[in-house]
Amino acid sequence: MPLWRYTDTLEWEVNMDKVNIKINGIPLEVPAGITILEAAKMAHIDIPTLCFLKEINEIGACRICVVEVKGARSLVASCVYPVSDGMEIRTDSPKILASRKKTLELILSDHDRKCLSCVRSGHCELQKLCKDLGIDDETIYAGERNHYEPDDSSPHMVRDNNKCILCRRCSAVCDHVQGIGVIGANERGFKTNIGCAFDMDLGETSCVSCGQCIAVCPTGALYEKDYTNEVFAAINDPDKYVIVQTAPAVRAALGEAFGLPIGTNVQGKMVAALRRLGFDKVFDTDFAADLTIMEEAHELIDRLQSGGTLPLITSCSPGWIKFCEHYYPDLLDNLSSCKSPQQMFGAVTKTYYAKKMGLDPKNIVMVSVMPCTAKKFEITRDHQNAAGVPDVDIAITTRELARMIERVGINFLALPDEEFDDPLGRSTGAAVIFGATGGVMEAALRTAVETLTGEELPDPVFSEVRGTAGIKTATYNVAGMDINVAVASGLGNARKLLDEIKEGNSPYHFIEIMACPGGCVNGGGQPQQPASVRNSVDIRALRAKALYDQDTAMKIRKSHENPAVRQLYEEFLEAPGSHVAHEILHTSYVKRAVNPY
Amino acid sequence: MYRSHVLVCGGSGCTSAGAPKILEVLNKEIAKAGIKNEVSVVETGCHGLCDYGPIVVVYPGPTFYSKVRPEDIPEIVNEHLVNGQVVSRLVHNAEITDEGIKSINETDFYKKQYRIALRNCGIINPENIEEYIATGGYEALGRVLTQYTPEQVIQIIIDSELRGRGGGGFPTGIKWKLARANDADQKYVCCNADEGDPGAFMDRSVLEGDPHVVLEAMTIAGYAIGASQGYIYIRAEYPLAIERLNKAIAQAREYGLLGKDIFGTGFNFDIELRLGAGAFVCGEETALMTSIEGNRGEPRPRPPFPAQKGLFQKPTLLNNVETYANIPQIILNGPEWFSSMGTEKSKGTKVFALGGKIRNTGLVEIPMGTTLREVVEDIGGGIPNNKKFKAAQTGGPSGGCIPASKYDIPIDYDNLVGIGSMMGSGGLIVMDEDNCMVDIAKFFLEFTVDESCGKCTPCRVGTKRLYEILDKITKGNGTMEDLDKLEELCVYIKENALCGLGQSAPNPVLSTLRYFRDEYIAHVKDKKCPAAVCKALLSYVIDPNACRGCTLCARSCPNNAISGKVKEAHVIDQDKCVKCGVCKEKCRFGAILIR
């Protein structure tokens, strides 16, 4: 029973049923039907949890959160057990503390405990629990161990089951949130392990590389493939001209790796750090985001006016693209042919910019910093080599950038704010909001509406497509025509819109789809937040706010008003949708099978 | 019109002992003797006297033949069926007394039994619905649909005080009441036919020998709680039961006793089978339901309980096969009839699968309250080879042992729980002085470790570590601290595991620790196994007084561990001995002893 809900007549209805319970002797009046975990929070008690991930993984499996309920036959998992009137609960008796400790000791007995070399050391949820629960002998239940070969078959990540604690958060997010389910429990009992069906390697399956599994993993069992050494090598190679571009969502989250509150915009410090790391030029992916809007708005208007395939669906999320290729290959014609901003940026750098600067594209190393793990897959795609060399050479995640900064000893928090380099560091408010779900839609609308009506927008804000809801829809009357738009984030939500298209029932002209729930700010490559934070704080909304605030503060808020973009068209691309633009900035897609079938 | 019926037991034990061949030869010989139109041959369900199979019962009489071989058939046909002469050498020996042959129902094995769930097993042809109807089948359903309201039906079951026969012992009527109380657009009735306890074949016998009783009972339950769809979740390892159920369902539908408009009353209820795939844990209520939904068979936290949110999140009733097998008789004979049997809190009868060190292994159905001594000595025929009763294990891997000191305990749900065991689904394994209780605990734990689903930490890792400690003890490497660790871990797993499998996994260990602690201590302190079972703690030694020096053992030893001169006493080198036992087998003078 939820605490509150929106009724059919659009009124707020609060659950007025209350029950009286006692927690650790403290009497409490709480809403009926909530869990003991939630009730305890109201008494300022944070019962430790491990497998619990609100609304995604509520299975009571790990048994860390057990509590005593008077009259119950055994201890109960507080994360799923509902309160009832008169219930008496103890959360801290010696028996409970001893039980939780034993549970942890048993987990540790089959865990690769090499913390010192683990990428999660220092921010691992298992480590923290060991400290909180007072583990004093991690070998007390030593016995048989499972030994697994790490799976590094896919371009974006490694799965190391030796560090897996079988919380099932990864398979829950892949199954229930993303609607894919390539990973799940194999075998049973002590031999249970998370893997793909028929023991396939992850790279052989229809995993889309979204990295949501990594985002919710509490330990070092899942992690992105690390390319920091390759980036350092490029920077230190005197023959290479190393250029870095940063996605909008990175600046909204990088600060978390250095202890700053969630939602702090650290653009200035990020640029300063990148410069000190030794990149030859520090550019902004946002520039290419504006470029993407130019091309995509043109594409949309073209399809609207000449009966092209509708709805048009955005194509900047490589996790979404791979998902479409595997699961909805018949809808590939709906996709925009535009490359993603990351890829457009690389293409422009190695053609236009290289020529301008007299550089040989073969000597340019294009590095992107992304909130995304699928970008590591995207750079391996075909038809992403405008200059005959890969548009982007190395894609690293926000997490890898944070590690690089720490490794060389840059005091991030003390850095001054610096500006991106020109010209490919110039962008608009429309570009920076790409990182939030609905941002691409809003940016495209700003340009498309002004182009279609020929008039300036009184207010560039399209609030209907903002917010963290999984699916958002709106209708805008533009130049006498009703344009229906939809925005989906999280692939499970995307399925709903796509099934409509498949059945011929879709009322939309333009759809934005992002693989990650909430958009790129919640990408698989962002700094990880533990379940304790995810369960109580909307990190997507907080990080997105940083981007929307930056948009509000910027002078230029529409992509077509970006002077650097204008210059690019004048000097090189001619016009949106031109032959040159198609050569450089557009790509193609491929049908993929669903594995395992 | 047949003048004689020959019933051949087709139960699991008799089938593996050769019943199919018996049937084949019987039919051939009867045809040869030209009496095909006078004598009917029927394959029935389990008679329960499994140690004495194959069983052939001839009516009129009846004459109860046991341990029948195909080569005995011509004699039975020609002497008994043609000439009317009973073949006394084949008559079950327990029937033979000084005063002549007594009825099979007077033998100790059957005298104390009262067959309700097994009523039709061994009597009817389970593949013929008309025989089920002839013994009163579907009459209860007819009465329920035309004369009782759902609430009245539920009250009858409540008044009978029937408790769940799957092991939990939850009052069945209350379960039905709770399922009825929750409203929904769709409700379900499920039958737990997963029967996973090793050695248990009670449900199997009912399903193979009398499948219609389950269908009828489920339909009655559907009417009572307001469900229109039933599922029987049956383990794939019971192909004959699956075949019989499918036939029964088809026949019931044909006769208008299942499906739409049953008995023309407008009540709809249909049943489908769902097969398991080799997981003991799918016998757990919520794991069973999630398995039917197509998911990995892992239990779910409760609450919510299945009566509120079960199969497909709808109110669902789940009962065991044996529980259902009692329902029609309770409806027909009335709840007082049922509650007049048994003890104060455990009414009616219970089917047990007797196994282990006992003469009459097989299936028995006894009134609650029968003492363990009666079961073992009277019904079971006692322990063979003059051995002494040591303990009886009830409840399989979830249960505990009943020691000799509790030999006179009346068997019922609460008494068994009170001494640290449980009724379970009905497995009852008898042990004598040659069984090692530590080894028994290890045996059951090995099963549990293998069957753990792996979802929760206490069961997935805890039972494994528990097993490793037991293994260590049986190999002579245990310490007294290990015993404390063992007990601590047992209590922890019981209190923290997510489902019944984990919560009851430590029971065999705790129970044997409670009553046979001295055996554990012998393994730990003295490094000895008193029952001479744990191999690592045994030594093979040659008695120098009995040894003739024939050198046969030395020549047979695969490891050259035995040395000695011809005609002189030989010696086994303990370091080389791998305890294979070949020497003891070969020795003609009984000079090799196990210590």
GROMACS .gro file of C-alpha atoms in nm, chain B residues 61 68 81 87 93 116 169 192 195 222 255 260 279 341 344 379 396 435 441 467 471 489 491:
model
   23
  658GLY     CA    1  -1.064  -6.481  -0.140
  665VAL     CA    2   0.591  -6.377  -0.715
  678LEU     CA    3  -0.747  -7.013  -1.134
  684VAL     CA    4  -0.066  -7.219  -0.413
  690ASN     CA    5   0.429  -6.587   0.492
  713ILE     CA    6  -0.808  -4.338   0.384
  766GLY     CA    7   0.066  -2.947   0.947
  789ASN     CA    8   0.200  -2.986  -0.447
  792GLU     CA    9   0.747  -3.494  -0.334
  819GLY     CA   10  -1.202  -2.469  -0.616
  852TYR     CA   11  -1.765  -3.741  -1.810
  857LYS     CA   12  -1.708  -2.635  -1.784
  876ALA     CA   13   1.462  -2.905  -0.775
  938MET     CA   14  -0.940  -4.086   1.481
  941GLU     CA   15  -0.615  -3.444   2.044
  976ILE     CA   16   0.358  -5.309   1.151
  993GLY     CA   17   1.363  -3.654   0.579
 1032ASN     CA   18   2.415  -4.677   1.174
 1038ALA     CA   19   2.331  -3.616   0.967
 1064TYR     CA   20   2.857  -2.988   0.585
 1068ASP     CA   21   3.282  -3.402   0.693
 1086LEU     CA   22   2.590  -2.232   1.284
 1088VAL     CA   23   2.097  -2.217   1.527
   0.00000   0.00000   0.00000
